[in-house]
CSV table of C-alpha atoms in Angstrom, one decimal:
chain,number,residue,atom,x,y,z
A,53,MET,CA,0.0,0.0,0.0
A,54,THR,CA,1.4,3.4,-1.0
A,55,ASN,CA,1.6,6.2,1.6
A,56,GLU,CA,0.0,8.9,-0.5
A,57,ASN,CA,-2.1,11.7,0.8
A,58,TRP,CA,-5.6,12.1,-0.5
A,59,THR,CA,-8.6,14.5,-0.3
A,60,ILE,CA,-12.3,14.1,-1.1
A,61,SER,CA,-15.1,16.6,-1.3
A,62,PHE,CA,-18.9,16.1,-1.2
A,63,ASN,CA,-22.1,17.8,-0.1
A,64,ALA,CA,-23.1,16.5,3.3
A,65,ALA,CA,-26.2,18.7,3.7
A,66,GLY,CA,-29.2,16.7,4.9
A,67,VAL,CA,-27.3,13.4,4.6
A,68,LYS,CA,-28.1,10.8,7.3
A,69,THR,CA,-25.7,8.2,8.7
A,70,LEU,CA,-25.9,4.6,7.5
A,71,GLY,CA,-27.3,3.5,10.9
A,72,LEU,CA,-26.9,0.1,12.4
A,73,PRO,CA,-26.5,-2.9,10.0
A,74,ASN,CA,-29.8,-4.5,9.1
A,75,SER,CA,-28.8,-7.9,10.5
A,76,VAL,CA,-31.2,-10.7,11.6
A,77,LEU,CA,-32.2,-10.0,15.2
A,78,PRO,CA,-33.0,-12.7,17.7
A,79,GLU,CA,-36.5,-14.2,17.5
A,80,ARG,CA,-38.7,-12.4,20.1
A,81,ALA,CA,-41.0,-9.4,20.8
A,82,TYR,CA,-39.6,-5.9,20.8
A,83,LYS,CA,-40.6,-2.4,21.8
A,84,ALA,CA,-40.2,-0.1,18.8
A,85,LYS,CA,-41.2,3.3,17.2
A,86,ILE,CA,-42.6,3.9,13.8
A,87,THR,CA,-40.2,6.2,12.1
A,88,GLY,CA,-41.4,6.3,8.5
A,89,SER,CA,-43.9,5.1,5.9
A,90,GLU,CA,-44.5,5.3,2.2
A,91,PRO,CA,-46.4,3.6,-0.6
A,92,THR,CA,-44.1,1.2,-2.5
A,93,ASP,CA,-44.2,-1.4,-5.3
A,94,ALA,CA,-41.7,-3.5,-3.5
A,95,LYS,CA,-43.0,-7.0,-2.8
A,96,LYS,CA,-45.7,-6.3,-5.4
A,97,GLU,CA,-44.7,-9.3,-7.6
A,98,GLU,CA,-44.8,-11.8,-4.8
A,99,ARG,CA,-48.1,-10.4,-3.6
A,100,HIS,CA,-50.0,-10.8,-6.9
A,101,GLY,CA,-49.6,-7.2,-8.0
A,102,GLU,CA,-50.9,-5.6,-4.8
A,103,LYS,CA,-49.4,-2.4,-3.7
A,104,ASN,CA,-48.0,-2.1,-0.2
A,105,ILE,CA,-47.3,0.5,2.4
A,106,LEU,CA,-43.7,0.2,3.7
A,107,VAL,CA,-43.7,1.0,7.4
A,108,THR,CA,-40.2,1.5,9.0
A,109,VAL,CA,-39.7,0.9,12.7
A,110,ALA,CA,-36.7,1.4,15.0
A,111,ILE,CA,-36.2,-1.0,17.9
A,112,THR,CA,-36.1,0.9,21.2
A,113,GLU,CA,-35.0,-1.7,23.7
A,114,SER,CA,-32.3,-4.2,24.4
A,115,GLU,CA,-28.8,-4.2,23.0
A,116,PHE,CA,-30.4,-3.9,19.5
A,117,ALA,CA,-31.9,-0.5,20.2
A,118,GLY,CA,-31.5,1.7,17.1
A,119,ALA,CA,-31.8,-1.2,14.6
A,120,THR,CA,-34.4,-0.4,11.9
A,121,LYS,CA,-36.7,-2.9,10.3
A,122,ASN,CA,-39.2,-2.7,7.4
A,123,ILE,CA,-42.7,-4.1,7.5
A,124,TYR,CA,-44.7,-4.3,4.2
A,125,ILE,CA,-48.5,-4.1,4.6
A,126,PRO,CA,-50.8,-4.5,1.6
A,127,GLU,CA,-53.2,-1.7,0.9
A,128,PRO,CA,-56.7,-3.0,2.1
A,129,THR,CA,-58.4,-2.5,-1.3
A,130,SER,CA,-57.4,-5.9,-2.8
A,131,ALA,CA,-59.9,-7.8,-4.9
A,132,ARG,CA,-58.3,-11.0,-3.7
A,133,PRO,CA,-60.1,-12.2,-0.5
A,134,THR,CA,-57.0,-13.7,1.1
A,135,THR,CA,-54.9,-10.6,0.5
A,136,ALA,CA,-57.7,-8.3,1.7
A,137,LYS,CA,-58.2,-10.3,4.9
A,138,PHE,CA,-54.5,-10.3,5.6
A,139,ALA,CA,-54.3,-6.5,4.9
A,140,GLN,CA,-57.2,-5.8,7.3
A,141,GLN,CA,-55.7,-8.0,10.0
A,142,SER,CA,-52.3,-6.3,9.6
A,143,TRP,CA,-53.8,-2.8,9.8
A,144,VAL,CA,-55.9,-3.7,12.9
A,145,SER,CA,-52.7,-5.2,14.5
A,146,LEU,CA,-50.8,-1.9,13.8
A,147,ALA,CA,-53.7,0.2,15.2
A,148,GLN,CA,-53.8,-1.8,18.4
A,149,SER,CA,-50.0,-1.9,18.6
A,150,ILE,CA,-49.9,1.9,18.8
A,151,GLY,CA,-52.6,2.0,21.4
A,152,VAL,CA,-56.0,2.1,19.7
A,153,PRO,CA,-58.5,0.1,21.9
A,154,ALA,CA,-59.9,-3.0,20.2
A,155,GLN,CA,-63.4,-2.0,21.1
A,156,ALA,CA,-62.9,1.3,19.1
A,157,LEU,CA,-62.2,-0.5,15.9
A,158,THR,CA,-65.7,-0.9,14.5
A,159,GLY,CA,-66.9,0.0,11.0
A,160,GLN,CA,-64.7,1.8,8.5
A,161,VAL,CA,-61.3,3.1,9.6
A,162,GLN,CA,-59.2,5.7,7.9
A,163,ILE,CA,-55.4,5.6,8.4
A,164,ALA,CA,-53.1,8.5,7.4
A,165,LYS,CA,-49.3,8.9,7.5
A,166,ALA,CA,-49.5,11.4,10.4
A,167,ASP,CA,-51.5,9.0,12.5
A,168,ILE,CA,-48.8,6.4,12.8
A,169,GLU,CA,-45.4,8.0,12.4
A,170,GLY,CA,-43.6,8.8,15.7
A,171,ARG,CA,-45.8,6.4,17.6
A,172,ASP,CA,-44.4,3.8,20.0
A,173,CYS,CA,-45.4,0.3,19.0
A,174,PHE,CA,-44.7,-3.4,19.5
A,175,VAL,CA,-43.4,-5.9,17.0
A,176,TYR,CA,-42.5,-9.6,16.9
A,177,ILE,CA,-39.7,-11.0,14.8
A,178,LYS,CA,-39.8,-14.6,13.8
A,179,HIS,CA,-37.1,-16.4,11.9
A,180,GLN,CA,-38.2,-17.8,8.6
A,181,GLU,CA,-36.5,-19.7,5.8
A,182,GLN,CA,-36.6,-17.6,2.6
A,183,LYS,CA,-35.2,-17.7,-0.9
A,184,SER,CA,-33.2,-15.0,-2.7
A,185,SER,CA,-33.9,-13.8,-6.3
A,186,THR,CA,-31.1,-16.2,-7.3
A,187,GLY,CA,-32.8,-19.2,-5.6
A,188,GLN,CA,-30.4,-19.4,-2.6
A,189,THR,CA,-32.0,-20.3,0.8
A,190,PHE,CA,-31.3,-18.1,3.8
A,191,ILE,CA,-32.8,-17.3,7.2
A,192,GLY,CA,-34.8,-14.1,7.1
A,193,GLU,CA,-37.3,-12.4,9.3
A,194,ASN,CA,-41.1,-12.4,9.4
A,195,ILE,CA,-42.0,-9.2,11.2
A,196,ARG,CA,-45.4,-8.1,12.3
A,197,PHE,CA,-47.1,-5.7,14.7
A,198,ILE,CA,-48.4,-7.1,17.9
A,199,THR,CA,-50.6,-5.6,20.7
A,200,PRO,CA,-49.3,-4.4,24.1
A,201,HIS,CA,-50.9,-7.5,25.7
A,202,GLU,CA,-49.3,-9.8,23.2
A,203,TYR,CA,-45.9,-8.2,23.9
A,204,THR,CA,-46.4,-8.6,27.7
A,205,GLU,CA,-47.4,-12.3,27.2
A,206,ALA,CA,-44.3,-12.9,25.0
A,207,MET,CA,-42.0,-11.4,27.5
A,208,LYS,CA,-43.5,-13.5,30.3
A,209,ALA,CA,-42.9,-16.6,28.2
A,210,MET,CA,-39.3,-15.5,27.7
A,211,ALA,CA,-38.8,-15.0,31.5
A,212,ALA,CA,-40.4,-18.3,32.2
A,213,ALA,CA,-38.0,-20.0,29.8
A,214,GLY,CA,-35.1,-18.3,31.5
A,215,VAL,CA,-34.2,-16.1,28.6
A,216,SER,CA,-32.7,-12.8,29.7
A,217,VAL,CA,-33.3,-9.6,27.8
A,218,GLY,CA,-30.1,-7.6,27.5
A,219,THR,CA,-29.7,-3.8,27.8
A,220,GLY,CA,-26.2,-3.5,26.5
A,221,VAL,CA,-24.3,-0.7,24.9
A,222,GLY,CA,-26.6,-0.8,21.9
A,223,ALA,CA,-29.5,0.4,24.1
A,224,ARG,CA,-27.7,3.7,24.5
A,225,LEU,CA,-27.2,4.3,20.8
A,226,SER,CA,-29.2,7.2,19.2
A,227,THR,CA,-31.9,6.1,16.8
A,228,GLY,CA,-31.2,9.2,14.7
A,229,GLY,CA,-28.9,7.4,12.3
A,230,GLY,CA,-30.7,5.5,9.6
A,231,ASN,CA,-34.0,6.5,11.0
A,232,GLY,CA,-36.0,5.2,8.1
A,233,GLN,CA,-37.9,8.4,7.3
A,234,VAL,CA,-38.7,7.6,3.7
A,235,GLY,CA,-40.6,10.3,2.0
A,236,ASN,CA,-44.2,11.5,2.1
A,237,MET,CA,-47.3,9.4,1.8
A,238,ALA,CA,-49.9,11.2,-0.2
A,239,GLY,CA,-53.4,11.2,1.2
A,240,SER,CA,-54.5,8.3,3.4
A,241,ILE,CA,-55.3,4.7,3.3
A,242,ALA,CA,-59.0,3.8,3.5
A,243,ALA,CA,-60.2,0.4,4.5
A,244,ALA,CA,-63.1,0.8,2.0
A,245,PRO,CA,-64.4,3.5,-0.3
A,246,SER,CA,-66.1,5.1,2.7
A,247,GLN,CA,-63.4,6.8,4.8
A,248,GLY,CA,-65.0,6.2,8.2
A,249,GLN,CA,-63.3,7.1,11.5
A,250,SER,CA,-59.7,8.4,11.5
A,251,LEU,CA,-57.1,6.5,13.4
A,252,GLY,CA,-56.0,9.8,15.0
A,253,ALA,CA,-59.5,10.2,16.5
A,254,LEU,CA,-59.6,6.6,17.7
A,255,LEU,CA,-56.3,7.1,19.5
A,256,GLN,CA,-58.1,9.6,21.7
A,257,GLN,CA,-60.1,6.7,23.1
A,258,ARG,CA,-57.1,5.2,24.9
A,259,PRO,CA,-57.6,4.7,28.6
A,260,ALA,CA,-55.9,7.5,30.6
């Protein structure tokens, strides 16, 4: 290696850090925060042409605090019954995860970008065998939103099994780097042509 001096120049205005590597996290429940959301065609091919909303969350506990994960949720307007049901269940899970009472989720519900971003939530990461675009098999993650009660029950099960939850140096890392804020979501997501109740209003029904 030569010992030559070098200099680079670039515009750093508004550029965020890379953040923590997006490695596979241990299989368990996590506290998190929703940091971004946007419509995307990613996953469209494997979900029969359905569009998705990409929701980015940042883990907020344990030694993995600061790690970001992406959750793809289909828009709940699919003509395919199986996709439509999965979408509805996914959005109900997200709503309850950020604190909307189950009894408040009746009839049509309208969800907007501003309703979910910045909200604390709970997610569960489960390991799952997946295949790459080249056909190679690898262990990936199946990530979904869970309710506060489901989080509590999962943590109780971990404690009963003697599994400790670490709070190492990673827990002190700022979640500012790689915060997953990915553009603007135009409009809102309606569960049906009728907009119904807004998620923001339903959040006001949380117990004090």
